[in-house]
PDB file of C-alpha atoms in Angstrom:
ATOM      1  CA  UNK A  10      74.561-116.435-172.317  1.00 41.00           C
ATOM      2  CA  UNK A  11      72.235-116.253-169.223  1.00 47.00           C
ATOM      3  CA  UNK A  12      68.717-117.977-168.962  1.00 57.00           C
ATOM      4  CA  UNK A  13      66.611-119.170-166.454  1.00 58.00           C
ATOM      5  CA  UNK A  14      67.758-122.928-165.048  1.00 63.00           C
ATOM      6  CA  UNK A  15      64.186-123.168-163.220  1.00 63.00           C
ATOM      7  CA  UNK A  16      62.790-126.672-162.964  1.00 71.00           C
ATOM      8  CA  UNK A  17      60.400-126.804-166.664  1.00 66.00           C
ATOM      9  CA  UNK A  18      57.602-129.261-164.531  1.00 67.00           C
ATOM     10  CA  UNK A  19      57.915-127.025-161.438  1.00 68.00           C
ATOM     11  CA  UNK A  20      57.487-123.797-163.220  1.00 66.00           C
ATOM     12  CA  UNK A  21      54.306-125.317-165.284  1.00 63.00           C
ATOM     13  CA  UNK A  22      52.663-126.605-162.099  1.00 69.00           C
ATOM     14  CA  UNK A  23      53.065-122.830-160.563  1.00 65.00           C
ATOM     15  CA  UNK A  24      51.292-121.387-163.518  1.00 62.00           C
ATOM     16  CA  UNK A  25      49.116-124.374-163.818  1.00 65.00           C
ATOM     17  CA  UNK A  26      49.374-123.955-167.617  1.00 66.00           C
ATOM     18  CA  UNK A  27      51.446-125.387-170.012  1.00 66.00           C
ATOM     19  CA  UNK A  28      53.420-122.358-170.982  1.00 62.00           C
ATOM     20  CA  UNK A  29      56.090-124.118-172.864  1.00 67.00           C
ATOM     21  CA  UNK A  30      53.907-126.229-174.901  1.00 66.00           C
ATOM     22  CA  UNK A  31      55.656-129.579-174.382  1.00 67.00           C
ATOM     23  CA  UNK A  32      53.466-132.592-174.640  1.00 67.00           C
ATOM     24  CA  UNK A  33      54.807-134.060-171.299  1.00 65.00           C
ATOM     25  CA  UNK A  34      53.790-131.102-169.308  1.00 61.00           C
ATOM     26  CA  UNK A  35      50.640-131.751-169.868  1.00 59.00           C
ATOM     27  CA  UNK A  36      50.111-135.074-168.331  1.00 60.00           C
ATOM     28  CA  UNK A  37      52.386-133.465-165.303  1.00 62.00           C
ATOM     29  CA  UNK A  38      49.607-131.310-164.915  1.00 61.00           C
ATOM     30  CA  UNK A  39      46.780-134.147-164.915  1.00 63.00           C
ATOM     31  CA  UNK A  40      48.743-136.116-162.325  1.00 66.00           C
ATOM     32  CA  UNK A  41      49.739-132.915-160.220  1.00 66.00           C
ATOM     33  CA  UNK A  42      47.309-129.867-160.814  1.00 59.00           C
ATOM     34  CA  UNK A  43      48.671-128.933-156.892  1.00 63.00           C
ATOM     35  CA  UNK A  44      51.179-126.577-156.871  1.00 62.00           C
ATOM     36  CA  UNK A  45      54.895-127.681-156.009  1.00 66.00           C
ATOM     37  CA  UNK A  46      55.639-128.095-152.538  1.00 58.00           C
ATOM     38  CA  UNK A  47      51.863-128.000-151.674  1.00 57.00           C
ATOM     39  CA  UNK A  48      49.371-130.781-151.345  1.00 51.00           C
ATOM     40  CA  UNK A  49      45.711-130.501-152.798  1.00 56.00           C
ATOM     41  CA  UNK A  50      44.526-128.802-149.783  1.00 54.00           C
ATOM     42  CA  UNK A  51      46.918-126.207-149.931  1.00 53.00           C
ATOM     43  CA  UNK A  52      44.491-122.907-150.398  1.00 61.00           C
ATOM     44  CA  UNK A  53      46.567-119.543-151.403  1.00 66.00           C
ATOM     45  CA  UNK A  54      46.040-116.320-149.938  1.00 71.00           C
ATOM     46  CA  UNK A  55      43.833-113.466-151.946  1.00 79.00           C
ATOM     47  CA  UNK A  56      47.052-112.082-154.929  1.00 82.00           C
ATOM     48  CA  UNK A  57      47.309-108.636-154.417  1.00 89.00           C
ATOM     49  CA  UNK A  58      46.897-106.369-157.954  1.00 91.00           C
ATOM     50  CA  UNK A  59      50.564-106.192-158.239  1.00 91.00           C
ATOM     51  CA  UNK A  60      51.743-109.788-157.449  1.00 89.00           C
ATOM     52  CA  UNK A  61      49.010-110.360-160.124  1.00 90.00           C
ATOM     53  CA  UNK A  62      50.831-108.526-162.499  1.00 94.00           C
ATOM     54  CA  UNK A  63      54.007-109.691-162.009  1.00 92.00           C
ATOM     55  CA  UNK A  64      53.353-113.320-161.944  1.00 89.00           C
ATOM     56  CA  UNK A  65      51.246-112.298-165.253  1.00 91.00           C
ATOM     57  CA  UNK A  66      54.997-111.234-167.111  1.00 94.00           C
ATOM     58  CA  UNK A  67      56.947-113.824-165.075  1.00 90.00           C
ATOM     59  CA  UNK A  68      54.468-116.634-167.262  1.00 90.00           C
ATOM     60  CA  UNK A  69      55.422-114.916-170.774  1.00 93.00           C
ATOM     61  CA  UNK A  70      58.837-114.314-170.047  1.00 93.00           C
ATOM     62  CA  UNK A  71      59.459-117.761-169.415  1.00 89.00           C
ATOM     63  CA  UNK A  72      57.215-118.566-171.977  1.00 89.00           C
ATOM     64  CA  UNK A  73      59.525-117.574-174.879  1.00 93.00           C
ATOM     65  CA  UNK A  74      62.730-118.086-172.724  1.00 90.00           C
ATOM     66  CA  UNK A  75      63.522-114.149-172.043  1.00 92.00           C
ATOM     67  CA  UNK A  76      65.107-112.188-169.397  1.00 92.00           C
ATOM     68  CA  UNK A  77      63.996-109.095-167.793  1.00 94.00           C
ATOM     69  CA  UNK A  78      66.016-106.466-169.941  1.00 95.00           C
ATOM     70  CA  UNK A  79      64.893-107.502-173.337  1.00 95.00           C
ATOM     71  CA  UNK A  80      61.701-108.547-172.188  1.00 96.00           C
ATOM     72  CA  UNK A  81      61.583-104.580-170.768  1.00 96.00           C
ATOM     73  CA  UNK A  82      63.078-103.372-174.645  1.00 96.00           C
ATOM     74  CA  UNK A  83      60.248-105.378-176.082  1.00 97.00           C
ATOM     75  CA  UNK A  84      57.941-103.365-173.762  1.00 96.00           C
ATOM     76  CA  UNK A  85      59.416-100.210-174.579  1.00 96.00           C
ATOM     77  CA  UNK A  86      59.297-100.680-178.743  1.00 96.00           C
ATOM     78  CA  UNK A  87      56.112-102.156-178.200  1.00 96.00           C
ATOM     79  CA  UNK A  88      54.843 -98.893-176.640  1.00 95.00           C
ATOM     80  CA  UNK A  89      56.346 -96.820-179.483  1.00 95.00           C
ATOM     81  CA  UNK A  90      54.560 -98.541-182.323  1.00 94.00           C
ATOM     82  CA  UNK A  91      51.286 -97.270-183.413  1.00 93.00           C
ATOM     83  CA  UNK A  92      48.398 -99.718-182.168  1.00 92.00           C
ATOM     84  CA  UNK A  93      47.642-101.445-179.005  1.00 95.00           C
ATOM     85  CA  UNK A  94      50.486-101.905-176.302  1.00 96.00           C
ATOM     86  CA  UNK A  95      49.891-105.028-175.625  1.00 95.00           C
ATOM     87  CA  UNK A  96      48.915-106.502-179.083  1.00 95.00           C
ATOM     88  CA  UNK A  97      52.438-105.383-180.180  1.00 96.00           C
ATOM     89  CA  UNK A  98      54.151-106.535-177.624  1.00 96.00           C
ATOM     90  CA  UNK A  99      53.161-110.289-178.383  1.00 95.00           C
ATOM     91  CA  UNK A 100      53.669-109.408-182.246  1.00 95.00           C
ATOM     92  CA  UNK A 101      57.091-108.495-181.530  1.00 96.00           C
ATOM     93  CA  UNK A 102      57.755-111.880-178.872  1.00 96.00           C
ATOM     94  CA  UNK A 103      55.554-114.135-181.869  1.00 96.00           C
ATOM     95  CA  UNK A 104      58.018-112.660-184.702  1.00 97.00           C
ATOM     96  CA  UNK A 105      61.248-113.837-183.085  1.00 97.00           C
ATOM     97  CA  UNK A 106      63.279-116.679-185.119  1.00 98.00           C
ATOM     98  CA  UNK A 107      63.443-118.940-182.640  1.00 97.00           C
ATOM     99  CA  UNK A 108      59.890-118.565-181.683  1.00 96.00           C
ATOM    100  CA  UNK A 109      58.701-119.143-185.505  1.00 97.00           C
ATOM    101  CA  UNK A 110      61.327-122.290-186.020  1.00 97.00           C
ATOM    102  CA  UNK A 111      58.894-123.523-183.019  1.00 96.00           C
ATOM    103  CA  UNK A 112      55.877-122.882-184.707  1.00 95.00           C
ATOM    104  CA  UNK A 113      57.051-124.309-187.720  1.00 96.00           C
ATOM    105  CA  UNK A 114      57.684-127.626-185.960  1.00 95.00           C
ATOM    106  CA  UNK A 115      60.796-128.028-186.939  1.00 97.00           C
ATOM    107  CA  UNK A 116      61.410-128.328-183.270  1.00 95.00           C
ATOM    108  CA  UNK A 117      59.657-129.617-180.707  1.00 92.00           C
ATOM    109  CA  UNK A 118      60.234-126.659-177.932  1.00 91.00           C
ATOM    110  CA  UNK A 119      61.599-123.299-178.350  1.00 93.00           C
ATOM    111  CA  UNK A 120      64.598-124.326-176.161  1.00 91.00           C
ATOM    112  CA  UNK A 121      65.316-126.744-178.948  1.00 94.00           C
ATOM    113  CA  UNK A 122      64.561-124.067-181.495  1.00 96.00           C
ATOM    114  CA  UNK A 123      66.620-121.581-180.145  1.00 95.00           C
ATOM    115  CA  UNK A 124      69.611-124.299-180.019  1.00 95.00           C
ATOM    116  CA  UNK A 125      69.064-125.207-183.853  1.00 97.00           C
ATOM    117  CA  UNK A 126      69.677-121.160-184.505  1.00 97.00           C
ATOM    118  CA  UNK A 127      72.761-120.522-182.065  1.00 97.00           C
ATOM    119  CA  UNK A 128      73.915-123.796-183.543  1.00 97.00           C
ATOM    120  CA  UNK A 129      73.911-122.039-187.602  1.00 97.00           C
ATOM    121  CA  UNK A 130      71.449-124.710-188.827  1.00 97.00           C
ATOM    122  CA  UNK A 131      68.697-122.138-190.176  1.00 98.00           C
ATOM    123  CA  UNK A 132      69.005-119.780-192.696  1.00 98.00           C
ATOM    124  CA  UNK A 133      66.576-117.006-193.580  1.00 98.00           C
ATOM    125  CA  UNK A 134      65.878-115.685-196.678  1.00 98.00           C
ATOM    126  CA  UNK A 135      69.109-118.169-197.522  1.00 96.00           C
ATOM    127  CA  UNK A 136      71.644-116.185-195.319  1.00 97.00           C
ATOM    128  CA  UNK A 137      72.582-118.261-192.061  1.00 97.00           C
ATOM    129  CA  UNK A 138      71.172-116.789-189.059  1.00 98.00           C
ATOM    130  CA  UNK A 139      72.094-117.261-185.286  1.00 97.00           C
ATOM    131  CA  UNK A 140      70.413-114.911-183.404  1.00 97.00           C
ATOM    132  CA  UNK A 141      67.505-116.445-181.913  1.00 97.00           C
ATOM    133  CA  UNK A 142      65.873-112.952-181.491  1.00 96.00           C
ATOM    134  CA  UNK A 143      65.856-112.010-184.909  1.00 98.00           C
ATOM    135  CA  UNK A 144      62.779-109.981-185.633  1.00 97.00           C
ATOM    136  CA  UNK A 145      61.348-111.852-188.952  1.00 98.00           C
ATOM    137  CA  UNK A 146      59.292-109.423-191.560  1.00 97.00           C
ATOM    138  CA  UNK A 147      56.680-110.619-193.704  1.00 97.00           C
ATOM    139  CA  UNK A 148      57.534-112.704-196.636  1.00 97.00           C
ATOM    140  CA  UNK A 149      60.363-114.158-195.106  1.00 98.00           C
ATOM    141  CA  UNK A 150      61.538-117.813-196.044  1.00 98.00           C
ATOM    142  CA  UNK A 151      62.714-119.472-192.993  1.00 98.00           C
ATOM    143  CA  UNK A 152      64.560-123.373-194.150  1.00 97.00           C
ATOM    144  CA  UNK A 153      66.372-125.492-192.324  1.00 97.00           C
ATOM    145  CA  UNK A 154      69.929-126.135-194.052  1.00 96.00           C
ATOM    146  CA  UNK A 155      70.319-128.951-196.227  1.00 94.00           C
ATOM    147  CA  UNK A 156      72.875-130.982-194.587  1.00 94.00           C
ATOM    148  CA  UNK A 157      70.589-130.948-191.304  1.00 95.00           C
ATOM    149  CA  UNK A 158      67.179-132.308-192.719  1.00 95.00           C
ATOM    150  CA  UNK A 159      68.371-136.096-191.673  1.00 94.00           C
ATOM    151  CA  UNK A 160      68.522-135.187-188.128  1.00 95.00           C
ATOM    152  CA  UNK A 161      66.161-137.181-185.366  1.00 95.00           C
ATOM    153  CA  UNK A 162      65.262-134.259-183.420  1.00 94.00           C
ATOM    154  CA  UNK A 163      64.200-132.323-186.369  1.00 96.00           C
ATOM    155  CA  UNK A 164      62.234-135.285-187.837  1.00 95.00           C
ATOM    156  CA  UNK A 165      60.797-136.285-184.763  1.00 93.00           C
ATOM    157  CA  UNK A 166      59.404-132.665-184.384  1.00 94.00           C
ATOM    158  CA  UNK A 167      58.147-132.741-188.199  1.00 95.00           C
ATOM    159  CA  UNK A 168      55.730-135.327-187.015  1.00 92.00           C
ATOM    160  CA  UNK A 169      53.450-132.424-185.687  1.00 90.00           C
ATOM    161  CA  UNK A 170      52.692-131.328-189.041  1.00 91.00           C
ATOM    162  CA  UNK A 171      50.708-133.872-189.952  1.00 85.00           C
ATOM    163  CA  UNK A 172      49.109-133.889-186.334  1.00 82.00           C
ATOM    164  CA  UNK A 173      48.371-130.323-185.919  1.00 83.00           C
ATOM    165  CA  UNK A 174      49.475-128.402-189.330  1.00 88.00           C
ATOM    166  CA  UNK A 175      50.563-124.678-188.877  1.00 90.00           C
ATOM    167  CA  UNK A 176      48.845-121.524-187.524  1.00 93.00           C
ATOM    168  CA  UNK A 177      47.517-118.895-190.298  1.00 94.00           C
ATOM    169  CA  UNK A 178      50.256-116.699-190.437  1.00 95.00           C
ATOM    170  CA  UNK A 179      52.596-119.554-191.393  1.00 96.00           C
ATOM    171  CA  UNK A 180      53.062-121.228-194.611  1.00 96.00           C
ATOM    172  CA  UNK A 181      55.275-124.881-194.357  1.00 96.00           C
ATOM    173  CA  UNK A 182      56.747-127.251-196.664  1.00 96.00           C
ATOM    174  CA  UNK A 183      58.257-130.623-194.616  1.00 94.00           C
ATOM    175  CA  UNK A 184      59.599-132.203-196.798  1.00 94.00           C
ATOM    176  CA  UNK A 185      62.468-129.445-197.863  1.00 95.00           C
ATOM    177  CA  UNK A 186      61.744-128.308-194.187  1.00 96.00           C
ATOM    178  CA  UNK A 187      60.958-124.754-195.407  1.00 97.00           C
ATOM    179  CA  UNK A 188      58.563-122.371-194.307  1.00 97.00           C
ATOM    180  CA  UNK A 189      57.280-118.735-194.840  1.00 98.00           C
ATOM    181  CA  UNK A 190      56.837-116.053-192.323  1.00 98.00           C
ATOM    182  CA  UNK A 191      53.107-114.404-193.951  1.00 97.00           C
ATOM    183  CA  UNK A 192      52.645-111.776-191.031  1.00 95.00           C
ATOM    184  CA  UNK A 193      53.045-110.958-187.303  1.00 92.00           C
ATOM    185  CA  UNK A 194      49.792-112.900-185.801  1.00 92.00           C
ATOM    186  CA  UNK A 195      46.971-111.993-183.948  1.00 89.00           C
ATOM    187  CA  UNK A 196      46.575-113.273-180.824  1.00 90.00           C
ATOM    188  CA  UNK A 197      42.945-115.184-181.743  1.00 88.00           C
ATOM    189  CA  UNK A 198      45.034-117.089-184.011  1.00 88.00           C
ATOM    190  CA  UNK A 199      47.264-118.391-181.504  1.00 87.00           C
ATOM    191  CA  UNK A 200      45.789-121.308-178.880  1.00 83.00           C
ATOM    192  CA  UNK A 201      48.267-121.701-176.521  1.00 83.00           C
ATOM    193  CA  UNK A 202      47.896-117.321-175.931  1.00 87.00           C
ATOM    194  CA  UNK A 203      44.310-117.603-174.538  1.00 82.00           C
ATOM    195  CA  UNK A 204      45.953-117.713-171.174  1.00 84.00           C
ATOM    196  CA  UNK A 205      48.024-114.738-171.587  1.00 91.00           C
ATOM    197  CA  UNK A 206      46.706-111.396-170.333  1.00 93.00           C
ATOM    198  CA  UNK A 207      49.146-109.115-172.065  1.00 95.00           C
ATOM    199  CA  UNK A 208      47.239-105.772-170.553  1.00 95.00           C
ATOM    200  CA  UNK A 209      48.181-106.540-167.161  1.00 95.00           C
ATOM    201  CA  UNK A 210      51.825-106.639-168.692  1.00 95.00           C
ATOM    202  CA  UNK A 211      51.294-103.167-169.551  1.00 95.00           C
ATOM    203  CA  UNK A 212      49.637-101.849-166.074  1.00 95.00           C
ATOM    204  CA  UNK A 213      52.762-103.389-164.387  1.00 94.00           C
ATOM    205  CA  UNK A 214      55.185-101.172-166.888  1.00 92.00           C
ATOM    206  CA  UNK A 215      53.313 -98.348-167.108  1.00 88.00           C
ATOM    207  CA  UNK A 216      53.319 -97.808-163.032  1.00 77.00           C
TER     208      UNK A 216
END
């Protein structure tokens, strides 16, 4: 399966955001806020509208770990729902599996996520599932399976509950590490999306 093999701590010091939402990233940030290869100095040329735009869907794309053709068939279903472009288009990347495993903290990156699903240790609805894309619908019970609940990794990211709970659209239970999938969010409800500006996704595709 192909994916992008870019340096994590490179590619967050380029955006100069912690896209991946990895605790580690962001002290990288607060001991280099310069980008990579470039001391503080270092003072980029004006971004032309375009270059803007790109680096604008390069930052979500890496984001949730996609490559350019499904990123492009999430643009293009995103267009044909009724609503806003661009609000569906992060309803669509917020209501993958792997993406809601993350939220759920039952992992503590969607890398890790995405590797719990491929690996068959989450079940939906109480049917194994490993396709990290799956598109979740409202109401849907997400668990991890039983045999799996002792693992390190898993408890280690279950420590974030307490920490940080779960955003509105999520329902959790840790200790049978089960959760519910309420609705596709809204991007107010989502912190770490503040830095995403999905319309200039959609003046890049609509050229």
């Amino acid at each position: 399966m192909a994916r992008n093999r870019s340096p994590r701590g490179k590619v967050v010091r380029r955006f100069g955001a912690n896209i991946f939402g990895v605790e580690k990233y962001d002290k990288l940030l607060q001991k280099k806020p310069n980008l990579p290869g470039k001391d503080l100095s270092f003072r980029k040329k004006k971004p032309s509208v375009y270059s803007i735009q790109l680096n604008e869907k390069q930052k979500v794309k890496l984001m949730y770990g996609i490559l350019e053709r499904q990123f492009r068939r999430y643009f293009d279903l995103a267009s044909r729902k009724k609503g806003v472009t661009g609000d569906n288009l992060l309803e669509i990347l917020e209501s993958r599996l792997d993406n809601v495993v993350y939220r759920l903290h039952f992992a503590r990156s969607r890398r890790q996520a995405r590797q719990f699903v491929l690996h068959k240790h989450v079940l939906v609805n109480g049917e194994i599932v490993n396709i990290p894309s799956y598109q979740l619908k409202p109401g849907d019970k997400i668990e991890i399976k039983e045999n799996y609940r002792k693992n390190l990794q898993l408890l280690e990211a279950l420590k974030a509950v307490s920490s940080y709970g779960v955003l509105p659209h999520l329902e959790i239970n840790p200790d049978v590490c089960c959760g519910i999938f309420k609705n596709a969010p809204a991007k107010a409800d989502i912190p770490d999306l503040v830095s995403v500006n999905e319309q200039l996704i959609v003046e890049l595709y609509s050229k």
